[in-house]
Amino acid sequence: MNLQTDRLLLRRWKDSDSPPFSAMNADPVVMRHFPKMLTSDESQALIEKIEKFFEKESFGLWAVELASNQNFIGFVGLWRPTFDAHFTPCVEIGWRLAKEFWGQGYAPEAAKKVLEDGFERIGLDEIVAMTALPNKNSMRVMEKIGMTYDPLDNFMHPSLVDGHHLKEHVLYRIQKSDWIECK
Ligand SMILES: CC(C)(COP(=O)(O)OP(=O)(O)OC[C@H]1O[C@@H](n2cnc3c(N)ncnc32)[C@H](O)[C@@H]1OP(=O)(O)O)[C@@H](O)C(=O)NCCC(=O)NCCS
């Protein structure tokens, strides 16, 4: 299955996504709020991990392409974090786009469709989103899709060493009932 919006197709991954996905994950601007950039082998392994997740769960991080020209622009989708925190187990929504496609509302457009799929088809009651404290662009997307923030939900990401500048994370949430209201 695919998900579709006015401008975007959210689909399973293809071999041809690998070069632009690797380039995106090796771009220091895109990866500014992640602990490290990825090598092309790591990007390829990540595609395989995402596809395995789809096979198991029937949802995952969708490859996103422009409907107008089939350009691969990044991913938006759902994931299950594997670390322990006060809000886990949970399903999170996440996104990463190549920088030439930023600022056109593509991430919120895709994310709204992913929320709809999460609540209506998959039957989730709550979806969360998280990012490092300095990542204001990502927080803007969370706000645009109706997620809400409570400072009491801030947490220290367990995968990062103490003192790392990205260790403190924010958590945004949206419940199915709130999503129905702001639809
Ligand atoms: C976060 C991200 C997916 C947003 O995607 P997007 O499609 O550009 O989303 P929007 O168009 O709604 O823009 C969101 C905000 O990004 C900022 N922004 C937009 N274009 C920008 C650009 N070219 N350069 C810097 N910031 C920009 C703006 O503050 C914008 O908010 P506004 O619409 O209120 O002005 C994208 O910036 C990205 O891929 N970032 C790197 C990966 C990442 O950090 N992922 C999240 C990890 S949790």
XYZ file of C-alpha atoms and ligand atoms in Angstrom:
231
model
C 0.000 0.000 0.000
C 0.931 3.661 -0.446
C -0.236 6.889 1.163
C -0.986 9.885 -1.010
C -1.383 13.618 -0.454
C -1.930 16.459 -2.925
C 1.782 16.759 -3.697
C 3.389 13.611 -2.306
C 3.488 9.860 -2.598
C 4.526 7.920 0.519
C 5.648 4.474 -0.565
C 7.868 1.500 0.255
C 11.564 1.845 -0.544
C 13.120 1.200 -3.975
C 16.753 0.458 -4.941
C 16.880 3.842 -6.689
C 16.311 5.614 -3.320
C 19.678 4.488 -2.049
C 21.929 7.186 -3.667
C 19.774 10.213 -2.721
C 19.135 8.727 0.754
C 22.899 8.265 1.301
C 23.583 11.814 0.102
C 20.977 13.193 2.518
C 22.404 11.240 5.465
C 25.928 12.461 4.629
C 24.856 16.121 4.528
C 26.066 17.951 7.660
C 23.220 20.494 7.417
C 20.518 17.802 7.383
C 22.298 15.837 10.128
C 23.087 18.826 12.342
C 20.859 17.563 15.153
C 21.961 13.939 15.000
C 25.004 12.479 16.739
C 26.700 11.624 13.426
C 26.323 11.528 9.670
C 25.913 8.113 8.006
C 28.214 6.375 5.551
C 26.557 4.947 2.445
C 26.834 1.439 3.942
C 25.008 2.681 7.049
C 22.316 4.296 4.894
C 21.848 1.071 2.958
C 21.604 -0.888 6.225
C 19.022 1.595 7.463
C 16.844 1.077 4.366
C 16.991 -2.667 5.010
C 16.067 -2.160 8.677
C 13.126 0.078 7.704
C 11.869 -2.452 5.148
C 12.098 -5.283 7.728
C 10.091 -3.126 10.123
C 7.386 -2.648 7.447
C 7.178 -6.408 6.925
C 6.611 -6.957 10.634
C 4.371 -4.018 11.515
C 2.496 -2.942 8.332
C 3.694 0.592 8.963
C 7.070 2.324 9.089
C 9.165 5.180 7.737
C 7.791 5.810 4.250
C 9.994 6.894 1.363
C 8.538 10.193 0.162
C 8.512 11.269 -3.459
C 7.105 14.290 -5.257
C 3.975 13.342 -7.168
C 4.897 15.804 -9.950
C 8.213 14.213 -10.971
C 8.816 11.107 -8.752
C 11.863 12.740 -7.106
C 12.816 11.023 -3.819
C 12.896 13.760 -1.152
C 13.336 11.869 2.158
C 11.190 9.947 4.634
C 8.243 10.515 6.947
C 6.580 7.798 8.986
C 6.104 5.821 12.179
C 8.614 3.907 14.256
C 8.888 2.128 17.591
C 11.781 3.450 19.688
C 13.744 0.629 21.280
C 15.187 2.511 24.267
C 13.571 2.832 27.715
C 12.104 6.162 28.768
C 9.142 7.413 30.800
C 6.939 7.389 27.643
C 7.955 4.012 26.162
C 6.721 1.683 24.750
C 5.243 4.048 22.178
C 4.945 4.778 18.469
C 6.749 7.873 17.249
C 6.390 9.901 14.084
C 9.594 11.097 12.424
C 10.851 12.871 9.306
C 14.003 13.757 7.399
C 14.089 15.577 4.059
C 16.946 16.579 1.762
C 17.596 20.268 2.346
C 16.667 21.464 -1.154
C 13.100 20.424 -0.309
C 12.798 22.238 3.027
C 10.458 25.153 3.637
C 7.625 24.055 1.346
C 5.496 22.346 3.956
C 6.240 18.864 2.638
C 7.032 17.336 6.059
C 3.765 18.507 7.702
C 1.753 17.507 4.624
C 3.151 13.969 4.726
C 2.976 13.806 8.530
C -0.739 14.657 8.623
C -1.408 11.712 6.311
C 0.765 9.466 8.502
C -1.226 10.508 11.598
C -4.465 9.702 9.792
C -3.093 6.266 8.877
C -1.837 5.740 12.435
C -5.148 6.555 14.071
C -7.616 5.220 11.482
C -5.978 2.151 9.896
C -3.482 1.069 12.543
C -5.720 1.981 15.494
C -3.178 3.755 17.680
C -4.409 5.829 20.638
C -1.362 8.095 20.884
C 1.577 9.064 18.660
C 4.623 10.899 20.002
C 7.460 12.828 18.379
C 10.841 13.652 19.823
C 13.838 15.709 18.902
C 16.923 17.323 20.400
C 16.239 20.638 22.136
C 17.938 22.826 19.458
C 15.954 21.324 16.540
C 13.387 24.103 16.123
C 12.479 23.135 12.528
C 11.344 19.722 13.664
C 9.369 21.229 16.554
C 7.601 23.519 14.059
C 6.424 20.452 12.152
C 5.139 18.899 15.402
C 3.175 22.088 16.137
C 1.807 22.363 12.597
C 0.301 18.881 12.783
C -1.457 19.552 16.085
C 0.936 17.878 18.521
C 1.331 19.425 21.958
C 4.304 19.914 24.233
C 4.682 19.631 28.002
C 8.095 20.667 29.380
C 7.669 17.960 32.032
C 8.102 15.403 29.209
C 11.657 16.569 28.396
C 14.092 13.690 28.753
C 17.768 12.856 28.454
C 18.268 10.560 25.464
C 19.787 7.323 26.816
C 21.803 6.662 23.624
C 23.884 9.808 24.044
C 26.698 10.232 26.537
C 26.236 12.593 29.477
C 27.151 16.154 28.539
C 26.477 15.647 24.799
C 24.958 18.859 23.393
C 22.022 16.896 21.884
C 21.266 14.801 24.977
C 18.243 16.769 26.169
C 15.157 16.000 24.046
C 11.629 17.363 23.864
C 8.621 15.108 23.508
C 5.429 16.111 21.711
C 2.258 14.040 21.828
C -1.059 13.733 20.045
C -3.984 11.548 21.103
C -6.532 10.119 18.702
C -9.302 12.223 20.306
C -7.329 15.471 19.801
C -6.514 14.505 16.242
C -10.194 13.970 15.421
C -10.962 17.432 16.836
C -8.320 19.262 14.751
C -8.971 17.297 11.528
C 12.425 19.089 10.107
C 12.176 19.021 8.593
C 11.720 17.625 8.221
C 11.080 20.030 8.238
O 10.610 19.795 6.913
P 9.937 20.940 6.004
O 9.197 20.248 4.923
O 10.954 21.931 5.634
O 8.893 21.600 7.019
P 8.249 23.061 6.883
O 8.258 23.498 5.458
O 6.948 22.995 7.597
O 9.254 23.991 7.691
C 9.380 23.843 9.108
C 10.284 24.961 9.645
O 11.591 24.773 9.172
C 12.228 26.090 9.011
N 12.765 26.154 7.659
C 12.079 26.052 6.508
N 12.921 26.083 5.456
C 14.145 26.223 5.951
C 15.427 26.313 5.355
N 15.583 26.269 4.036
N 16.510 26.417 6.161
C 16.359 26.438 7.493
N 15.150 26.333 8.112
C 14.058 26.241 7.352
C 11.176 27.125 9.283
O 11.357 27.585 10.616
C 9.878 26.347 9.179
O 8.875 26.843 10.042
P 7.824 27.970 9.477
O 7.071 27.310 8.372
O 7.024 28.300 10.671
O 8.672 29.110 8.959
C 13.470 19.367 7.816
O 13.935 20.620 8.279
C 14.560 18.324 7.990
O 14.588 17.317 7.281
N 15.496 18.567 8.924
C 16.651 17.664 9.103
C 16.291 16.324 9.675
C 15.685 16.448 11.033
O 16.142 17.217 11.860
N 14.653 15.625 11.263
C 13.960 15.598 12.519
C 14.656 14.804 13.499
S 13.672 14.574 14.945
